[in-house]
């Protein structure tokens, strides 16, 4: 394994993932094409602004779903070769965590949050941006196909959060709880902006019991559908992502050393301590995570 692969957390450069594919041209092409399709679908929603707003969803939902589904599949295919093989067995657990918590919070509680990306963020922290984005996409696609089709339209936001968690972890954000909370709140701003137009123009507002109630209250206060949904998305996503990043910090701190050591990218999230008692300058070193 090269020094570059250890730092990037994306696996060995000579074995970049399933299939031992050395040529990254195809994965990058698929990722770029999927990104363009997702962005195109998002822009189309903004430009067309379907006037039915949840009343007649058939045709509107179909092309939005197809756009995000096609783009999500291409993005997943492009990022899969970049996912470290060591984390592949953990991804199904993260997906199940996303779906179970998301279903419970969204459908059975009045809480205006989502909490449906905790598994995605954990994978991003343990294995890097590509693994986080892949987990977010696949999670939403599986969730949409099996339980709630509307979730597919929010795959781009899920991919962004997974990638953002990986980027934040690489910068050492998860070394302290406060930086994790602050960066999580910041990540919630673009996440809310990505999901708000789809929620407003395609599904007529918040989709969950809690978020839908907030949108209804804001509409009753005089806000139009999009403005009400955008305001709800901003507040909910900022709080939601701050809480999820904080939970991810707690989980990473709680994992036994023998488990955390399997994921080299997690070294970016280990707390730094300083060596004292030497005549030379004090140098930051990685601390050892607590054992069981």
PDB file of C-alpha atoms in Angstrom:
ATOM      1  CA  UNK A   1       0.000   0.000   0.000  1.00  0.00           C
ATOM      2  CA  UNK A   2       1.399   3.377  -0.933  1.00  0.00           C
ATOM      3  CA  UNK A   3       1.614   6.434   1.309  1.00  0.00           C
ATOM      4  CA  UNK A   4      -0.957   8.137  -0.878  1.00  0.00           C
ATOM      5  CA  UNK A   5      -3.486   5.368  -0.375  1.00  0.00           C
ATOM      6  CA  UNK A   6      -3.017   5.467   3.389  1.00  0.00           C
ATOM      7  CA  UNK A   7      -3.677   9.179   3.473  1.00  0.00           C
ATOM      8  CA  UNK A   8      -6.608   9.210   1.104  1.00  0.00           C
ATOM      9  CA  UNK A   9      -8.486   6.360   2.723  1.00  0.00           C
ATOM     10  CA  UNK A  10      -9.698   5.244  -0.663  1.00  0.00           C
ATOM     11  CA  UNK A  11      -7.890   1.912  -0.681  1.00  0.00           C
ATOM     12  CA  UNK A  12      -4.705   0.881  -2.458  1.00  0.00           C
ATOM     13  CA  UNK A  13      -3.937   2.607  -5.707  1.00  0.00           C
ATOM     14  CA  UNK A  14      -3.200  -0.718  -7.366  1.00  0.00           C
ATOM     15  CA  UNK A  15      -6.435  -2.296  -6.152  1.00  0.00           C
ATOM     16  CA  UNK A  16      -9.034   0.397  -6.177  1.00  0.00           C
ATOM     17  CA  UNK A  17     -11.966  -1.753  -5.279  1.00  0.00           C
ATOM     18  CA  UNK A  18     -14.125  -4.606  -6.517  1.00  0.00           C
ATOM     19  CA  UNK A  19     -12.909  -5.995  -9.793  1.00  0.00           C
ATOM     20  CA  UNK A  20      -9.326  -4.801  -9.224  1.00  0.00           C
ATOM     21  CA  UNK A  21      -9.932  -2.078 -11.803  1.00  0.00           C
ATOM     22  CA  UNK A  22      -6.762  -0.059 -12.396  1.00  0.00           C
ATOM     23  CA  UNK A  23      -8.305   2.245 -14.944  1.00  0.00           C
ATOM     24  CA  UNK A  24     -10.236   5.064 -13.311  1.00  0.00           C
ATOM     25  CA  UNK A  25     -11.421   6.612 -16.547  1.00  0.00           C
ATOM     26  CA  UNK A  26     -14.697   4.679 -16.585  1.00  0.00           C
ATOM     27  CA  UNK A  27     -15.567   5.326 -12.899  1.00  0.00           C
ATOM     28  CA  UNK A  28     -14.841   9.030 -13.304  1.00  0.00           C
ATOM     29  CA  UNK A  29     -16.885   9.162 -16.503  1.00  0.00           C
ATOM     30  CA  UNK A  30     -19.842   7.450 -14.841  1.00  0.00           C
ATOM     31  CA  UNK A  31     -19.577   9.749 -11.828  1.00  0.00           C
ATOM     32  CA  UNK A  32     -19.479  12.842 -14.035  1.00  0.00           C
ATOM     33  CA  UNK A  33     -22.399  11.659 -16.156  1.00  0.00           C
ATOM     34  CA  UNK A  34     -24.479  10.779 -13.109  1.00  0.00           C
ATOM     35  CA  UNK A  35     -23.704  14.152 -11.536  1.00  0.00           C
ATOM     36  CA  UNK A  36     -24.768  15.981 -14.708  1.00  0.00           C
ATOM     37  CA  UNK A  37     -28.048  14.048 -14.852  1.00  0.00           C
ATOM     38  CA  UNK A  38     -28.808  14.788 -11.200  1.00  0.00           C
ATOM     39  CA  UNK A  39     -27.968  18.488 -11.617  1.00  0.00           C
ATOM     40  CA  UNK A  40     -30.024  18.624 -14.814  1.00  0.00           C
ATOM     41  CA  UNK A  41     -33.027  17.094 -13.048  1.00  0.00           C
ATOM     42  CA  UNK A  42     -32.642  19.521 -10.154  1.00  0.00           C
ATOM     43  CA  UNK A  43     -32.447  22.523 -12.479  1.00  0.00           C
ATOM     44  CA  UNK A  44     -35.451  21.250 -14.451  1.00  0.00           C
ATOM     45  CA  UNK A  45     -37.497  21.105 -11.246  1.00  0.00           C
ATOM     46  CA  UNK A  46     -36.509  24.692 -10.442  1.00  0.00           C
ATOM     47  CA  UNK A  47     -37.331  25.944 -13.943  1.00  0.00           C
ATOM     48  CA  UNK A  48     -40.599  24.100 -14.532  1.00  0.00           C
ATOM     49  CA  UNK A  49     -41.942  24.510 -10.981  1.00  0.00           C
ATOM     50  CA  UNK A  50     -44.819  22.028 -11.387  1.00  0.00           C
ATOM     51  CA  UNK A  51     -47.994  23.905 -10.588  1.00  0.00           C
ATOM     52  CA  UNK A  52     -49.880  20.912  -9.199  1.00  0.00           C
ATOM     53  CA  UNK A  53     -47.827  20.918  -5.962  1.00  0.00           C
ATOM     54  CA  UNK A  54     -48.838  17.477  -4.811  1.00  0.00           C
ATOM     55  CA  UNK A  55     -52.330  17.355  -6.312  1.00  0.00           C
ATOM     56  CA  UNK A  56     -51.627  15.539  -9.580  1.00  0.00           C
ATOM     57  CA  UNK A  57     -48.264  13.863  -9.108  1.00  0.00           C
ATOM     58  CA  UNK A  58     -48.286  11.164 -11.766  1.00  0.00           C
ATOM     59  CA  UNK A  59     -46.439  12.695 -14.737  1.00  0.00           C
ATOM     60  CA  UNK A  60     -44.375  15.119 -12.664  1.00  0.00           C
ATOM     61  CA  UNK A  61     -43.186  12.469 -10.256  1.00  0.00           C
ATOM     62  CA  UNK A  62     -42.296  10.076 -13.064  1.00  0.00           C
ATOM     63  CA  UNK A  63     -39.708  12.213 -14.857  1.00  0.00           C
ATOM     64  CA  UNK A  64     -38.212  13.477 -11.602  1.00  0.00           C
ATOM     65  CA  UNK A  65     -37.909   9.942 -10.273  1.00  0.00           C
ATOM     66  CA  UNK A  66     -36.378   8.667 -13.508  1.00  0.00           C
ATOM     67  CA  UNK A  67     -33.875  11.522 -13.552  1.00  0.00           C
ATOM     68  CA  UNK A  68     -32.712  10.986  -9.994  1.00  0.00           C
ATOM     69  CA  UNK A  69     -32.866   7.196 -10.297  1.00  0.00           C
ATOM     70  CA  UNK A  70     -30.738   7.160 -13.452  1.00  0.00           C
ATOM     71  CA  UNK A  71     -28.282   9.696 -12.082  1.00  0.00           C
ATOM     72  CA  UNK A  72     -28.069   7.866  -8.768  1.00  0.00           C
ATOM     73  CA  UNK A  73     -27.329   4.533 -10.433  1.00  0.00           C
ATOM     74  CA  UNK A  74     -24.543   6.072 -12.514  1.00  0.00           C
ATOM     75  CA  UNK A  75     -23.085   7.810  -9.459  1.00  0.00           C
ATOM     76  CA  UNK A  76     -23.165   4.560  -7.498  1.00  0.00           C
ATOM     77  CA  UNK A  77     -21.460   2.701 -10.336  1.00  0.00           C
ATOM     78  CA  UNK A  78     -18.794   5.399 -10.567  1.00  0.00           C
ATOM     79  CA  UNK A  79     -18.017   5.593  -6.849  1.00  0.00           C
ATOM     80  CA  UNK A  80     -18.086   1.841  -6.124  1.00  0.00           C
ATOM     81  CA  UNK A  81     -14.541   1.188  -7.464  1.00  0.00           C
ATOM     82  CA  UNK A  82     -13.256   3.886  -5.087  1.00  0.00           C
ATOM     83  CA  UNK A  83     -14.780   2.289  -1.992  1.00  0.00           C
ATOM     84  CA  UNK A  84     -12.260   0.454   0.236  1.00  0.00           C
ATOM     85  CA  UNK A  85     -13.044  -3.243   0.317  1.00  0.00           C
ATOM     86  CA  UNK A  86     -12.661  -3.285   4.096  1.00  0.00           C
ATOM     87  CA  UNK A  87     -15.855  -1.277   4.515  1.00  0.00           C
ATOM     88  CA  UNK A  88     -18.082  -3.128   2.036  1.00  0.00           C
ATOM     89  CA  UNK A  89     -19.398  -5.535   4.671  1.00  0.00           C
ATOM     90  CA  UNK A  90     -20.377  -2.595   6.902  1.00  0.00           C
ATOM     91  CA  UNK A  91     -22.376  -0.717   4.255  1.00  0.00           C
ATOM     92  CA  UNK A  92     -25.501  -2.967   4.450  1.00  0.00           C
ATOM     93  CA  UNK A  93     -25.634  -2.334   8.206  1.00  0.00           C
ATOM     94  CA  UNK A  94     -25.393   1.425   7.612  1.00  0.00           C
ATOM     95  CA  UNK A  95     -28.157   1.257   4.990  1.00  0.00           C
ATOM     96  CA  UNK A  96     -30.446  -0.668   7.348  1.00  0.00           C
ATOM     97  CA  UNK A  97     -29.741   1.909  10.060  1.00  0.00           C
ATOM     98  CA  UNK A  98     -30.686   4.752   7.717  1.00  0.00           C
ATOM     99  CA  UNK A  99     -33.923   3.137   6.597  1.00  0.00           C
ATOM    100  CA  UNK A 100     -35.153   1.981  10.007  1.00  0.00           C
ATOM    101  CA  UNK A 101     -34.469   5.286  11.764  1.00  0.00           C
ATOM    102  CA  UNK A 102     -35.759   7.320   8.804  1.00  0.00           C
ATOM    103  CA  UNK A 103     -39.005   5.353   8.616  1.00  0.00           C
ATOM    104  CA  UNK A 104     -39.656   5.611  12.346  1.00  0.00           C
ATOM    105  CA  UNK A 105     -38.814   9.313  12.674  1.00  0.00           C
ATOM    106  CA  UNK A 106     -40.530  10.312   9.432  1.00  0.00           C
ATOM    107  CA  UNK A 107     -43.754   8.358   9.792  1.00  0.00           C
ATOM    108  CA  UNK A 108     -44.381   7.752  13.476  1.00  0.00           C
ATOM    109  CA  UNK A 109     -43.114  10.803  15.351  1.00  0.00           C
ATOM    110  CA  UNK A 110     -43.917  14.526  15.206  1.00  0.00           C
ATOM    111  CA  UNK A 111     -40.208  15.410  15.311  1.00  0.00           C
ATOM    112  CA  UNK A 112     -39.408  17.724  12.338  1.00  0.00           C
ATOM    113  CA  UNK A 113     -36.090  15.994  11.664  1.00  0.00           C
ATOM    114  CA  UNK A 114     -34.954  13.091   9.480  1.00  0.00           C
ATOM    115  CA  UNK A 115     -32.032  11.296  11.178  1.00  0.00           C
ATOM    116  CA  UNK A 116     -31.927   9.055   8.108  1.00  0.00           C
ATOM    117  CA  UNK A 117     -28.265   9.542   7.243  1.00  0.00           C
ATOM    118  CA  UNK A 118     -26.469   8.448  10.412  1.00  0.00           C
ATOM    119  CA  UNK A 119     -25.242   5.280   8.687  1.00  0.00           C
ATOM    120  CA  UNK A 120     -24.111   7.278   5.658  1.00  0.00           C
ATOM    121  CA  UNK A 121     -22.117   9.711   7.808  1.00  0.00           C
ATOM    122  CA  UNK A 122     -20.493   6.884   9.757  1.00  0.00           C
ATOM    123  CA  UNK A 123     -19.292   5.238   6.548  1.00  0.00           C
ATOM    124  CA  UNK A 124     -17.961   8.585   5.320  1.00  0.00           C
ATOM    125  CA  UNK A 125     -15.992   9.040   8.551  1.00  0.00           C
ATOM    126  CA  UNK A 126     -14.629   5.491   8.506  1.00  0.00           C
ATOM    127  CA  UNK A 127     -13.821   5.150   4.805  1.00  0.00           C
ATOM    128  CA  UNK A 128     -13.868   8.517   3.050  1.00  0.00           C
ATOM    129  CA  UNK A 129     -16.017  10.658   0.731  1.00  0.00           C
ATOM    130  CA  UNK A 130     -16.520   8.095  -2.040  1.00  0.00           C
ATOM    131  CA  UNK A 131     -17.719   5.427   0.387  1.00  0.00           C
ATOM    132  CA  UNK A 132     -20.021   7.936   2.092  1.00  0.00           C
ATOM    133  CA  UNK A 133     -21.538   9.110  -1.180  1.00  0.00           C
ATOM    134  CA  UNK A 134     -21.998   5.522  -2.381  1.00  0.00           C
ATOM    135  CA  UNK A 135     -23.754   4.556   0.860  1.00  0.00           C
ATOM    136  CA  UNK A 136     -26.082   7.555   0.675  1.00  0.00           C
ATOM    137  CA  UNK A 137     -27.101   6.823  -2.910  1.00  0.00           C
ATOM    138  CA  UNK A 138     -27.620   3.089  -2.458  1.00  0.00           C
ATOM    139  CA  UNK A 139     -29.485   3.650   0.797  1.00  0.00           C
ATOM    140  CA  UNK A 140     -32.018   5.963  -0.845  1.00  0.00           C
ATOM    141  CA  UNK A 141     -32.408   3.773  -3.920  1.00  0.00           C
ATOM    142  CA  UNK A 142     -33.097   0.650  -1.836  1.00  0.00           C
ATOM    143  CA  UNK A 143     -35.378   2.568   0.507  1.00  0.00           C
ATOM    144  CA  UNK A 144     -37.280   4.045  -2.427  1.00  0.00           C
ATOM    145  CA  UNK A 145     -37.715   0.778  -4.303  1.00  0.00           C
ATOM    146  CA  UNK A 146     -38.849  -1.167  -1.221  1.00  0.00           C
ATOM    147  CA  UNK A 147     -40.789   1.209   1.022  1.00  0.00           C
ATOM    148  CA  UNK A 148     -41.067   4.848  -0.012  1.00  0.00           C
ATOM    149  CA  UNK A 149     -40.594   5.788  -3.698  1.00  0.00           C
ATOM    150  CA  UNK A 150     -40.418   9.505  -2.907  1.00  0.00           C
ATOM    151  CA  UNK A 151     -37.057   8.986  -1.152  1.00  0.00           C
ATOM    152  CA  UNK A 152     -35.381   8.312  -4.514  1.00  0.00           C
ATOM    153  CA  UNK A 153     -35.756  11.979  -5.457  1.00  0.00           C
ATOM    154  CA  UNK A 154     -33.553  12.936  -2.505  1.00  0.00           C
ATOM    155  CA  UNK A 155     -30.633  10.684  -3.456  1.00  0.00           C
ATOM    156  CA  UNK A 156     -28.426  13.618  -4.448  1.00  0.00           C
ATOM    157  CA  UNK A 157     -28.742  15.133  -0.983  1.00  0.00           C
ATOM    158  CA  UNK A 158     -27.891  11.787   0.601  1.00  0.00           C
ATOM    159  CA  UNK A 159     -24.805  11.480  -1.596  1.00  0.00           C
ATOM    160  CA  UNK A 160     -23.716  14.992  -0.680  1.00  0.00           C
ATOM    161  CA  UNK A 161     -23.977  14.319   3.066  1.00  0.00           C
ATOM    162  CA  UNK A 162     -21.942  11.134   2.774  1.00  0.00           C
ATOM    163  CA  UNK A 163     -19.240  12.880   0.778  1.00  0.00           C
ATOM    164  CA  UNK A 164     -19.297  15.897   3.122  1.00  0.00           C
ATOM    165  CA  UNK A 165     -18.789  13.613   6.127  1.00  0.00           C
ATOM    166  CA  UNK A 166     -15.737  12.087   4.441  1.00  0.00           C
ATOM    167  CA  UNK A 167     -14.287  15.465   3.518  1.00  0.00           C
ATOM    168  CA  UNK A 168     -14.903  16.745   7.054  1.00  0.00           C
ATOM    169  CA  UNK A 169     -13.275  13.672   8.577  1.00  0.00           C
ATOM    170  CA  UNK A 170     -10.201  14.128   6.378  1.00  0.00           C
ATOM    171  CA  UNK A 171      -9.841  17.642   7.826  1.00  0.00           C
ATOM    172  CA  UNK A 172      -9.992  16.279  11.382  1.00  0.00           C
ATOM    173  CA  UNK A 173     -13.457  17.639  12.138  1.00  0.00           C
ATOM    174  CA  UNK A 174     -14.429  14.557  14.140  1.00  0.00           C
ATOM    175  CA  UNK A 175     -11.530  14.921  16.568  1.00  0.00           C
ATOM    176  CA  UNK A 176     -13.724  17.083  18.835  1.00  0.00           C
ATOM    177  CA  UNK A 177     -17.492  17.167  19.396  1.00  0.00           C
ATOM    178  CA  UNK A 178     -17.823  20.907  18.839  1.00  0.00           C
ATOM    179  CA  UNK A 179     -16.204  20.941  15.423  1.00  0.00           C
ATOM    180  CA  UNK A 180     -18.370  17.976  14.430  1.00  0.00           C
ATOM    181  CA  UNK A 181     -21.532  19.818  15.468  1.00  0.00           C
ATOM    182  CA  UNK A 182     -20.546  23.085  13.771  1.00  0.00           C
ATOM    183  CA  UNK A 183     -19.511  21.481  10.484  1.00  0.00           C
ATOM    184  CA  UNK A 184     -22.624  19.297  10.545  1.00  0.00           C
ATOM    185  CA  UNK A 185     -24.775  22.408  10.836  1.00  0.00           C
ATOM    186  CA  UNK A 186     -22.888  24.009   7.936  1.00  0.00           C
ATOM    187  CA  UNK A 187     -23.381  20.890   5.810  1.00  0.00           C
ATOM    188  CA  UNK A 188     -27.096  21.117   6.529  1.00  0.00           C
ATOM    189  CA  UNK A 189     -27.383  24.366   4.552  1.00  0.00           C
ATOM    190  CA  UNK A 190     -26.622  22.937   1.077  1.00  0.00           C
ATOM    191  CA  UNK A 191     -28.425  19.718   2.018  1.00  0.00           C
ATOM    192  CA  UNK A 192     -31.578  21.692   2.726  1.00  0.00           C
ATOM    193  CA  UNK A 193     -31.184  23.717  -0.457  1.00  0.00           C
ATOM    194  CA  UNK A 194     -30.849  20.531  -2.514  1.00  0.00           C
ATOM    195  CA  UNK A 195     -33.989  18.927  -1.114  1.00  0.00           C
ATOM    196  CA  UNK A 196     -36.329  21.915  -0.738  1.00  0.00           C
ATOM    197  CA  UNK A 197     -37.327  22.421  -4.415  1.00  0.00           C
ATOM    198  CA  UNK A 198     -38.086  18.725  -4.870  1.00  0.00           C
ATOM    199  CA  UNK A 199     -40.123  18.590  -1.660  1.00  0.00           C
ATOM    200  CA  UNK A 200     -42.064  21.731  -2.602  1.00  0.00           C
ATOM    201  CA  UNK A 201     -42.652  21.478  -6.344  1.00  0.00           C
ATOM    202  CA  UNK A 202     -42.959  17.710  -6.658  1.00  0.00           C
ATOM    203  CA  UNK A 203     -44.376  16.488  -3.361  1.00  0.00           C
ATOM    204  CA  UNK A 204     -46.187  19.538  -2.087  1.00  0.00           C
ATOM    205  CA  UNK A 205     -44.145  20.222   1.056  1.00  0.00           C
ATOM    206  CA  UNK A 206     -42.622  18.182   3.858  1.00  0.00           C
ATOM    207  CA  UNK A 207     -42.915  14.430   3.441  1.00  0.00           C
ATOM    208  CA  UNK A 208     -42.671  13.328   7.069  1.00  0.00           C
ATOM    209  CA  UNK A 209     -45.242  13.743   9.816  1.00  0.00           C
ATOM    210  CA  UNK A 210     -43.132  16.319  11.633  1.00  0.00           C
ATOM    211  CA  UNK A 211     -41.728  18.210   8.641  1.00  0.00           C
ATOM    212  CA  UNK A 212     -45.110  18.252   6.907  1.00  0.00           C
ATOM    213  CA  UNK A 213     -46.652  19.754  10.025  1.00  0.00           C
ATOM    214  CA  UNK A 214     -44.061  22.537  10.087  1.00  0.00           C
ATOM    215  CA  UNK A 215     -44.737  23.338   6.422  1.00  0.00           C
ATOM    216  CA  UNK A 216     -48.482  23.452   7.106  1.00  0.00           C
ATOM    217  CA  UNK A 217     -47.963  25.842  10.023  1.00  0.00           C
ATOM    218  CA  UNK A 218     -45.766  28.149   7.928  1.00  0.00           C
ATOM    219  CA  UNK A 219     -48.334  28.131   5.124  1.00  0.00           C
ATOM    220  CA  UNK A 220     -51.048  29.014   7.606  1.00  0.00           C
ATOM    221  CA  UNK A 221     -48.869  31.926   8.681  1.00  0.00           C
ATOM    222  CA  UNK A 222     -48.949  33.261   5.125  1.00  0.00           C
ATOM    223  CA  UNK A 223     -45.904  31.776   3.405  1.00  0.00           C
ATOM    224  CA  UNK A 224     -46.214  30.304  -0.076  1.00  0.00           C
ATOM    225  CA  UNK A 225     -45.522  26.607  -0.587  1.00  0.00           C
ATOM    226  CA  UNK A 226     -41.932  26.943  -1.742  1.00  0.00           C
ATOM    227  CA  UNK A 227     -41.010  29.554   0.870  1.00  0.00           C
ATOM    228  CA  UNK A 228     -42.569  27.456   3.630  1.00  0.00           C
ATOM    229  CA  UNK A 229     -40.813  24.298   2.459  1.00  0.00           C
ATOM    230  CA  UNK A 230     -37.479  26.073   2.020  1.00  0.00           C
ATOM    231  CA  UNK A 231     -37.666  27.581   5.527  1.00  0.00           C
ATOM    232  CA  UNK A 232     -38.568  24.190   7.003  1.00  0.00           C
ATOM    233  CA  UNK A 233     -35.761  22.469   5.088  1.00  0.00           C
ATOM    234  CA  UNK A 234     -33.167  24.992   6.201  1.00  0.00           C
ATOM    235  CA  UNK A 235     -34.028  24.737   9.893  1.00  0.00           C
ATOM    236  CA  UNK A 236     -34.624  20.979   9.905  1.00  0.00           C
ATOM    237  CA  UNK A 237     -31.509  20.116   7.888  1.00  0.00           C
ATOM    238  CA  UNK A 238     -29.194  22.347   9.908  1.00  0.00           C
ATOM    239  CA  UNK A 239     -30.342  20.848  13.216  1.00  0.00           C
ATOM    240  CA  UNK A 240     -30.578  17.349  11.745  1.00  0.00           C
ATOM    241  CA  UNK A 241     -27.061  17.267  10.299  1.00  0.00           C
ATOM    242  CA  UNK A 242     -25.532  18.881  13.396  1.00  0.00           C
ATOM    243  CA  UNK A 243     -27.136  16.166  15.520  1.00  0.00           C
ATOM    244  CA  UNK A 244     -26.081  13.381  13.143  1.00  0.00           C
ATOM    245  CA  UNK A 245     -22.458  14.563  13.026  1.00  0.00           C
ATOM    246  CA  UNK A 246     -22.493  14.717  16.831  1.00  0.00           C
ATOM    247  CA  UNK A 247     -23.885  11.165  17.033  1.00  0.00           C
ATOM    248  CA  UNK A 248     -21.237  10.005  14.565  1.00  0.00           C
ATOM    249  CA  UNK A 249     -18.551  11.505  16.804  1.00  0.00           C
ATOM    250  CA  UNK A 250     -19.950   9.604  19.806  1.00  0.00           C
ATOM    251  CA  UNK A 251     -20.070   6.332  17.876  1.00  0.00           C
ATOM    252  CA  UNK A 252     -16.510   6.708  16.566  1.00  0.00           C
ATOM    253  CA  UNK A 253     -15.244   7.500  20.068  1.00  0.00           C
ATOM    254  CA  UNK A 254     -17.089   4.450  21.440  1.00  0.00           C
ATOM    255  CA  UNK A 255     -15.845   1.874  18.936  1.00  0.00           C
ATOM    256  CA  UNK A 256     -13.242  -0.585  20.308  1.00  0.00           C
ATOM    257  CA  UNK A 257      -9.693  -0.200  19.034  1.00  0.00           C
ATOM    258  CA  UNK A 258      -9.730  -3.601  17.320  1.00  0.00           C
ATOM    259  CA  UNK A 259     -12.678  -2.484  15.178  1.00  0.00           C
ATOM    260  CA  UNK A 260     -11.601   1.063  14.394  1.00  0.00           C
ATOM    261  CA  UNK A 261      -8.131  -0.127  13.392  1.00  0.00           C
ATOM    262  CA  UNK A 262      -9.631  -1.960  10.407  1.00  0.00           C
ATOM    263  CA  UNK A 263     -10.433   1.351   8.718  1.00  0.00           C
ATOM    264  CA  UNK A 264      -7.306   3.363   7.980  1.00  0.00           C
ATOM    265  CA  UNK A 265      -9.246   6.479   7.009  1.00  0.00           C
ATOM    266  CA  UNK A 266     -10.541   6.645  10.606  1.00  0.00           C
ATOM    267  CA  UNK A 267      -7.052   7.771  11.675  1.00  0.00           C
ATOM    268  CA  UNK A 268      -8.103  11.268  10.562  1.00  0.00           C
ATOM    269  CA  UNK A 269     -10.678  11.282  13.367  1.00  0.00           C
ATOM    270  CA  UNK A 270      -8.479  10.122  16.224  1.00  0.00           C
ATOM    271  CA  UNK A 271      -7.879  12.825  18.854  1.00  0.00           C
ATOM    272  CA  UNK A 272      -4.463  14.449  18.928  1.00  0.00           C
ATOM    273  CA  UNK A 273      -2.388  14.630  22.100  1.00  0.00           C
ATOM    274  CA  UNK A 274       1.021  16.112  22.725  1.00  0.00           C
ATOM    275  CA  UNK A 275       4.111  14.429  24.076  1.00  0.00           C
ATOM    276  CA  UNK A 276       5.698  16.199  27.032  1.00  0.00           C
ATOM    277  CA  UNK A 277       8.856  15.751  29.019  1.00  0.00           C
ATOM    278  CA  UNK A 278      11.266  15.920  26.096  1.00  0.00           C
ATOM    279  CA  UNK A 279      13.876  18.552  25.346  1.00  0.00           C
ATOM    280  CA  UNK A 280      12.765  18.944  21.747  1.00  0.00           C
ATOM    281  CA  UNK A 281       9.704  20.748  20.433  1.00  0.00           C
ATOM    282  CA  UNK A 282       6.276  19.379  21.284  1.00  0.00           C
ATOM    283  CA  UNK A 283       4.855  17.435  18.371  1.00  0.00           C
ATOM    284  CA  UNK A 284       1.253  16.330  17.867  1.00  0.00           C
ATOM    285  CA  UNK A 285       0.798  12.582  17.627  1.00  0.00           C
ATOM    286  CA  UNK A 286      -2.162  10.300  17.123  1.00  0.00           C
ATOM    287  CA  UNK A 287      -3.589   8.932  20.325  1.00  0.00           C
ATOM    288  CA  UNK A 288      -4.668   5.363  20.703  1.00  0.00           C
ATOM    289  CA  UNK A 289      -8.408   4.878  20.846  1.00  0.00           C
ATOM    290  CA  UNK A 290      -9.728   3.148  23.957  1.00  0.00           C
ATOM    291  CA  UNK A 291      -9.968  -0.600  23.946  1.00  0.00           C
ATOM    292  CA  UNK A 292     -12.996  -2.601  24.949  1.00  0.00           C
TER     293      UNK A 292
END
